[in-house]
Amino acid sequence: MENFKVTPWEVTGKIDYDKLIREFGTQKIDTQLKHRLTKACGGKLHPMLSRDFFFSHRDLNLILNDYEKGKGFFLYTGRKPSKGMHIGHLVSMIMTKWFQEKFKTNVYIEITDDEGFLHRKDDMWGDIQSAAHDNILDIIAIGFDPDRTFIFKDSEYIGNLYPLLLRAARKITGSTVKAVFGFNDSTNIGLSMYPAYQTIPTFFEKKRCLIPCGIDQDNYWRIQRDIAESMGYYKTAAIHSAFIPPLQGIDGKMSSSGAKEATIFLTDDEKTVKNKINKYAFSGGRATLEEHKKLGGNPNIDISFQWMKILFEPDDKKLTQIEHEYRVGKILSGEMKALLIERLNGFLALHRKQRAVAEKNIDKFMYNGKLAKEMWSKRYE
Amino acid sequence: MENFKVTPWEVTGKIDYDKLIREFGTQKIDTQLKHRLTKACGGKLHPMLSRDFFFSHRDLNLILNDYEKGKGFFLYTGRKPSKGMHIGHLVSMIMTKWFQEKFKTNVYIEITDDEGFLHRKDDMWGDIQSAAHDNILDIIAIGFDPDRTFIFKDSEYIGNLYPLLLRAARKITGSTVKAVFGFNDSTNIGLSMYPAYQTIPTFFEKKRCLIPCGIDQDNYWRIQRDIAESMGYYKTAAIHSAFIPPLQGIDGKMSSSGAKEATIFLTDDEKTVKNKINKYAFSGGRATLEEHKKLGGNPNIDISFQWMKILFEPDDKKLTQIEHEYRVGKILSGEMKALLIERLNGFLALHRKQRAVAEKNIDKFMYNGKLAKEMWSKRYE
């Protein structure tokens, strides 16, 4: 990995995803597996799968075995509370929701308010809780099934699983979390303990767990896979996505800690979206109008096109047409941006609408929906 | 410290307690402080105090200031569950109970089932819980006030204090717990986190906390004293005891991990006690009866006398008389042993009796006594 770097806390450079698969020892989601998944889901694959944005996996084949045998599986995703979710944060959530819809599975969403608090030096507990509330609304807005989804805050559910947490923690050494999370002796002991909690939802059912996540998170789940079987559970399965590139260019990963202009936040209004895309979205177009019309643009490095390909233009035909017309110079740079702006603003308008009604469903997801109620009656050891 | 070693996990050699005070930077419980304490308690000091078995302190003077001002204080002690409590384990508990009785203060008793579990590689959760239950009965038998005492298991109360636990954990680094607890990178992350939990009961009230404990535990509370004020609480106060010597000789510390013969367990029956003392208790007597009668014995190294002095002969007059008669050779070695056997068996008989009725009071101490109820209604952040 000379020209790029992918760790849970750093993603830089031009990423060679095939090389990542080899280095991490994961599997490619190949044509055969996609066929199997298509058959199992009884419909069309989500574009993020059919277009290979989710490109790598661990044990997805075993998940399909279990599903075909009627044993089923369940899904797990999570969120470290912090204000300002951006569209990159939605990728795993949207993928998770798609699996839930197609396979009618339970979804567990861990809100790691403990991690969020431990990561910061000075933030008050109340700040973290308010961010958590904010994030939960955004998550609910994605459209999960309230009776098959349990959203829980670590701080609230700890009493129901502490003995199981200890059982996992007992199997993880300081060396391991130093290596996997980049911790050192100056790391506070709460943060060093936290990785154990992250494994726990994979043990919520005696079925196999599937985690949709960015490939940079794979490391975390190796800890779970190291300890799961000796605890009497399955190693978790995972599917791994590439990264939504920042507006400024195709390399790296969109991040909320980077420049605000590189990112579209869920709270950005129509005008802000328009301005950001027009001003910052890297274009694959030519230097002059004449040149562009003559030689055509390059969609492979055009951020507006790439974002549509990843998330905002589900229609394969339309996407292919846009790609073609860009390549031959029929669609201009500004027009490509306009296409993204329209779709992105449409997406955000719907999100805002769904978020506005999410508040009244919080209790279902967290406390009294079918799955939530069941979970609050359980105690894990 | 060349000839002896005192750390939380090891006590060996002939301990120079004055040197310990200097090395640890604690204060001697001097005559003046004992006078003040006598006045405040409105009666006689407990023999473990008047006879200097509790010999060192931190901030006991501030505790007395607070008490005299009407502000009060509270007490905290604890127990890592494991089967087989011995009389050495009772020292801090008995001292705590004495303070509660004299000063009518609340007592918090932390049963660290998490620590117990994390310390062992293979024990099942159920084993730890059964040891915890066992220990709680022994603790209740000591005679705490059920309406002013809250006995809680870490695993059960975690839900009421997790945010506060995180607040403490955030202030403690890996380096600190390595230095204080002898942890290293092979230590499991649960155990490395545990020291934060141990500080939490000192924050249960906005008063000063007093911890009676062995001098070897002082280290633990330095962590609390390092972080308390920045969290808006008081540094905890403590009084420190010397160690009950093992039967075999005056040096070191009685321990359940050492030879079973060196220790009197709370479950030892009358015959076992008699046999152990007669067979193993190191005697300060002379080699022959003639010599003993002529030259007298040495009570300073006679374990039977020392145990009576520490715990089993509260009457100062009687103790002085025994000491004198031993020194002049009027009491023989075997007679000294018989005196201890009688008192020890009396003590254990009473303990067994109180333990037998403890079961029916468990709920009061843990769930529905006055203080317990109050504690279950609280959430600490």
XYZ file of N, CA, C and O in Angstrom, chain B residues 10-113:
416
model
N 0.809 -7.894 46.186
C 1.854 -8.663 46.855
C 2.256 -8.009 48.171
O 2.541 -6.818 48.224
N 2.252 -8.806 49.237
C 2.760 -8.333 50.520
C 3.711 -9.393 51.045
O 3.317 -10.528 51.278
N 4.979 -9.039 51.176
C 5.951 -10.007 51.685
C 6.932 -9.331 52.622
O 7.111 -8.112 52.579
N 7.542 -10.135 53.476
C 8.621 -9.652 54.337
C 8.128 -9.038 55.635
O 6.927 -9.005 55.920
N 9.061 -8.575 56.404
C 8.758 -7.947 57.698
C 8.470 -6.477 57.430
O 9.358 -5.709 57.064
N 7.227 -6.112 57.631
C 6.802 -4.790 57.191
C 7.126 -3.702 58.212
O 6.785 -3.812 59.381
N 7.781 -2.661 57.739
C 8.064 -1.497 58.571
C 6.977 -0.463 58.285
O 7.009 0.249 57.294
N 5.985 -0.406 59.179
C 4.813 0.414 58.889
C 5.107 1.913 58.895
O 4.509 2.669 58.138
N 6.032 2.337 59.727
C 6.383 3.761 59.728
C 7.016 4.156 58.395
O 6.761 5.231 57.857
N 7.824 3.241 57.889
C 8.461 3.492 56.599
C 7.402 3.545 55.491
O 7.484 4.375 54.584
N 6.403 2.667 55.599
C 5.312 2.669 54.613
C 4.623 4.022 54.567
O 4.309 4.547 53.504
N 4.363 4.575 55.755
C 3.712 5.886 55.836
C 4.531 6.927 55.084
O 3.995 7.713 54.299
N 5.843 6.882 55.296
C 6.699 7.851 54.608
C 6.698 7.606 53.097
O 6.572 8.537 52.299
N 6.816 6.351 52.717
C 6.897 6.023 51.287
C 5.594 6.357 50.557
O 5.598 6.831 49.432
N 4.471 6.039 51.190
C 3.170 6.263 50.548
C 2.717 7.719 50.675
O 1.799 8.139 49.985
N 3.360 8.441 51.584
C 2.935 9.832 51.782
C 1.588 9.948 52.479
O 0.829 10.872 52.224
N 1.283 8.996 53.362
C 0.040 9.101 54.140
C 0.368 9.713 55.502
O 1.515 10.085 55.756
N -0.641 9.839 56.366
C -0.410 10.388 57.706
C -0.599 9.314 58.759
O -1.425 8.416 58.589
N 0.145 9.454 59.849
C -0.041 8.558 60.988
C -1.322 8.963 61.726
O -1.634 10.146 61.827
N -2.077 7.983 62.183
C -3.195 8.312 63.072
C -2.594 8.514 64.459
O -2.351 7.563 65.193
N -2.310 9.785 64.804
C -1.576 10.049 66.043
C -2.517 10.248 67.233
O -3.735 10.193 67.094
N -1.923 10.430 68.381
C -2.694 10.531 69.628
C -3.739 11.645 69.560
O -4.880 11.473 69.970
N -3.325 12.764 68.986
C -4.238 13.900 68.905
C -5.475 13.557 68.067
O -6.606 13.838 68.443
N -5.247 12.917 66.943
C -6.353 12.551 66.059
C -7.246 11.509 66.729
O -8.480 11.552 66.603
N -6.616 10.608 67.463
C -7.409 9.602 68.178
C -8.282 10.261 69.253
O -9.432 9.867 69.448
N -7.740 11.271 69.908
C -8.537 12.025 70.887
C -9.754 12.648 70.217
O -10.876 12.568 70.715
N -9.490 13.298 69.092
C -10.583 13.966 68.368
C -11.654 12.963 67.958
O -12.844 13.214 68.061
N -11.185 11.827 67.450
C -12.099 10.789 66.986
C -12.910 10.225 68.157
O -14.129 10.008 68.055
N -12.229 10.053 69.290
C -12.919 9.561 70.493
C -14.038 10.517 70.887
O -15.164 10.101 71.165
N -13.709 11.787 70.869
C -14.696 12.800 71.239
C -15.883 12.770 70.271
O -17.042 12.767 70.675
N -15.554 12.713 68.996
C -16.601 12.756 67.980
C -17.512 11.531 68.063
O -18.730 11.641 67.893
N -16.937 10.388 68.319
C -17.759 9.172 68.319
C -18.548 9.032 69.614
O -19.420 8.174 69.725
N -18.224 9.857 70.587
C -18.996 9.874 71.822
C -18.888 8.579 72.613
O -19.840 8.165 73.273
N -17.761 7.950 72.543
C -17.609 6.710 73.325
C -16.169 6.267 73.278
O -15.260 7.086 73.280
N -15.965 4.978 73.232
C -14.602 4.449 73.169
C -14.244 4.134 71.730
O -15.104 3.743 70.937
N -12.989 4.269 71.403
C -12.539 3.865 70.072
C -12.607 2.350 69.937
O -12.425 1.629 70.916
N -12.826 1.899 68.723
C -12.735 0.471 68.456
C -11.284 0.036 68.715
O -10.342 0.773 68.396
N -11.102 -1.150 69.315
C -9.727 -1.603 69.620
C -8.793 -1.553 68.411
O -7.597 -1.283 68.575
N -9.303 -1.793 67.213
C -8.401 -1.747 66.050
C -7.844 -0.341 65.849
O -6.796 -0.164 65.221
N -8.569 0.671 66.384
C -8.058 2.043 66.319
C -7.200 2.357 67.537
O -6.084 2.856 67.407
N -7.718 2.036 68.732
C -6.973 2.413 69.941
C -5.653 1.655 70.016
O -4.673 2.160 70.551
N -5.634 0.445 69.438
C -4.388 -0.338 69.497
C -3.537 -0.194 68.227
O -2.650 -0.991 67.952
N -3.883 0.797 67.443
C -3.065 1.166 66.269
C -2.977 0.108 65.182
O -2.017 0.079 64.409
N -3.967 -0.791 65.139
C -3.968 -1.704 63.988
C -4.330 -0.895 62.736
O -3.756 -1.085 61.670
N -5.293 0.011 62.850
C -5.460 1.055 61.827
C -4.527 2.177 62.228
O -4.712 2.808 63.272
N -3.491 2.372 61.466
C -2.378 3.220 61.923
C -2.121 4.428 61.016
O -1.396 5.332 61.375
N -2.731 4.431 59.825
C -2.405 5.473 58.847
C -3.701 6.013 58.240
O -4.744 5.346 58.251
N -3.648 7.222 57.713
C -4.866 7.784 57.116
C -4.541 8.813 56.040
O -3.396 9.267 55.916
N -5.555 9.116 55.268
C -5.554 10.302 54.409
C -6.834 11.076 54.717
O -7.927 10.518 54.620
N -6.684 12.309 55.118
C -7.823 13.223 55.295
C -8.848 12.807 56.352
O -9.985 13.281 56.305
N -8.455 11.958 57.291
C -9.392 11.649 58.373
C -9.718 12.923 59.156
O -10.836 13.113 59.633
N -8.728 13.824 59.247
C -8.964 15.111 59.908
C -10.057 15.915 59.189
O -10.905 16.544 59.825
N -10.072 15.849 57.858
C -11.105 16.581 57.110
C -12.481 15.930 57.307
O -13.499 16.621 57.377
N -12.488 14.620 57.406
C -13.739 13.904 57.721
C -14.286 14.418 59.053
O -15.480 14.714 59.182
N -13.410 14.546 60.035
C -13.850 15.018 61.357
C -14.299 16.477 61.302
O -15.295 16.844 61.923
N -13.576 17.294 60.534
C -14.050 18.679 60.327
C -15.487 18.674 59.809
O -16.361 19.349 60.330
N -15.705 17.895 58.739
C -17.038 17.845 58.121
C -18.085 17.359 59.118
O -19.202 17.861 59.166
N -17.683 16.356 59.893
C -18.632 15.813 60.868
C -18.969 16.855 61.927
O -20.133 17.061 62.264
N -17.946 17.512 62.405
C -18.171 18.518 63.460
C -19.011 19.684 62.956
O -19.796 20.262 63.687
N -18.858 19.992 61.676
C -19.661 21.083 61.083
C -21.082 20.632 60.748
O -21.869 21.405 60.214
N -21.371 19.361 60.971
C -22.719 18.867 60.678
C -22.929 18.456 59.229
O -24.030 18.114 58.803
N -21.866 18.522 58.468
C -21.979 18.152 57.058
C -22.014 16.636 56.883
O -22.628 16.114 55.972
N -21.319 15.960 57.760
C -21.317 14.493 57.700
C -20.386 13.934 56.645
O -19.691 14.667 55.948
N -20.397 12.628 56.548
C -19.574 11.913 55.571
C -20.240 10.579 55.297
O -21.322 10.294 55.854
N -19.663 9.777 54.431
C -20.211 8.428 54.230
C -19.076 7.436 54.062
O -17.911 7.826 53.908
N -19.424 6.158 54.120
C -18.422 5.093 54.124
C -18.560 4.209 52.894
O -19.652 4.048 52.348
N -17.439 3.662 52.500
C -17.455 2.801 51.317
C -16.462 1.669 51.529
O -15.325 1.879 51.955
N -16.910 0.466 51.242
C -16.015 -0.681 51.240
C -16.505 -1.635 50.156
O -17.490 -1.342 49.469
N -15.826 -2.732 49.964
C -16.241 -3.615 48.881
C -15.625 -4.980 48.992
O -14.853 -5.268 49.919
N -15.978 -5.809 48.031
C -15.512 -7.198 48.064
C -15.539 -7.773 46.649
O -16.546 -7.678 45.957
N -14.408 -8.309 46.232
C -14.365 -9.069 44.978
C -14.843 -10.474 45.289
O -14.225 -11.157 46.114
N -15.935 -10.911 44.660
C -16.509 -12.202 45.070
C -15.531 -13.347 44.866
O -14.927 -13.486 43.808
N -15.349 -14.121 45.920
C -14.724 -15.424 45.751
C -15.069 -16.219 46.985
O -15.207 -15.659 48.079
N -15.251 -17.484 46.768
C -15.660 -18.336 47.889
C -14.545 -18.367 48.916
O -13.369 -18.225 48.596
N -14.939 -18.561 50.166
C -13.931 -18.751 51.191
C -13.389 -17.465 51.769
O -12.197 -17.171 51.661
N -14.263 -16.659 52.378
C -13.757 -15.482 53.095
C -13.078 -15.950 54.378
O -13.522 -16.885 55.031
N -11.984 -15.278 54.711
C -11.310 -15.608 55.959
C -11.337 -14.393 56.875
O -11.842 -13.331 56.482
N -10.819 -14.566 58.076
C -11.004 -13.476 59.040
C -10.287 -12.194 58.612
O -10.719 -11.104 58.953
N -9.226 -12.325 57.803
C -8.549 -11.135 57.290
C -9.472 -10.263 56.450
O -9.331 -9.039 56.409
N -10.413 -10.907 55.793
C -11.340 -10.152 54.942
C -12.322 -9.311 55.748
O -12.990 -8.442 55.198
N -12.436 -9.626 57.039
C -13.452 -8.941 57.840
C -12.974 -7.608 58.409
O -13.786 -6.783 58.813
N -11.652 -7.434 58.442
C -11.087 -6.269 59.128
C -11.722 -4.951 58.670
O -12.264 -4.184 59.473
N -11.682 -4.696 57.359
C -12.223 -3.429 56.846
C -13.729 -3.355 57.077
O -14.277 -2.287 57.362
N -14.394 -4.496 56.923
C -15.846 -4.525 57.105
C -16.236 -4.183 58.545
O -17.143 -3.401 58.790
N -15.506 -4.786 59.491
C -15.811 -4.544 60.903
C -15.538 -3.083 61.268
O -16.315 -2.441 61.971
N -14.453 -2.552 60.716
C -14.127 -1.147 60.968
C -15.214 -0.234 60.379
O -15.634 0.741 61.004
N -15.651 -0.575 59.183
C -16.692 0.204 58.517
C -17.984 0.189 59.334
O -18.632 1.213 59.538
N -18.312 -0.995 59.792
C -19.534 -1.139 60.589
C -19.448 -0.319 61.871
O -20.431 0.288 62.302
N -18.262 -0.282 62.475
C -18.090 0.510 63.695
C -18.353 1.997 63.415
O -19.088 2.660 64.158
N -17.796 2.506 62.333
C -18.025 3.916 61.979
C -19.514 4.178 61.720
O -20.060 5.196 62.129
N -20.152 3.244 61.017
C -21.582 3.437 60.752
C -22.365 3.547 62.050
O -23.220 4.420 62.216
N -22.057 2.651 62.975
C -22.781 2.601 64.239
C -22.572 3.885 65.041
O -23.519 4.460 65.571
N -21.336 4.340 65.081
C -21.017 5.499 65.900
C -21.475 6.802 65.263
O -21.861 7.737 65.959
N -21.403 6.888 63.951
C -21.659 8.178 63.297
C -22.949 8.194 62.486
O -23.291 9.176 61.852
N -23.671 7.075 62.518
C -24.960 6.976 61.808
C -24.847 7.399 60.339
O -25.624 8.213 59.843
N -23.861 6.848 59.684
C -23.634 7.242 58.285
C -24.079 6.145 57.331
O -24.229 4.989 57.710
N -24.281 6.543 56.104
C -24.557 5.575 55.046
C -23.295 4.799 54.692
O -22.193 5.340 54.729
N -23.499 3.535 54.322
C -22.397 2.677 53.900
C -22.726 2.094 52.524
O -23.837 1.602 52.307
N -21.772 2.178 51.611
C -21.934 1.565 50.287
C -20.967 0.401 50.169
O -19.766 0.565 50.418
N -21.490 -0.751 49.836
C -20.638 -1.946 49.723
C -20.722 -2.486 48.295
O -21.752 -2.982 47.853
N -19.615 -2.321 47.591
C -19.559 -2.707 46.175
C -19.107 -4.167 46.053
O -18.013 -4.515 46.491
N -19.946 -4.976 45.448
C -19.580 -6.366 45.173
C -19.102 -6.408 43.727
O -19.892 -6.314 42.787
N -17.796 -6.541 43.537
C -17.224 -6.360 42.205
C -17.239 -7.688 41.433
O -16.204 -8.283 41.162
N -18.466 -8.081 41.065
C -18.592 -9.346 40.324
C -17.939 -9.240 38.942
O -17.433 -10.225 38.405
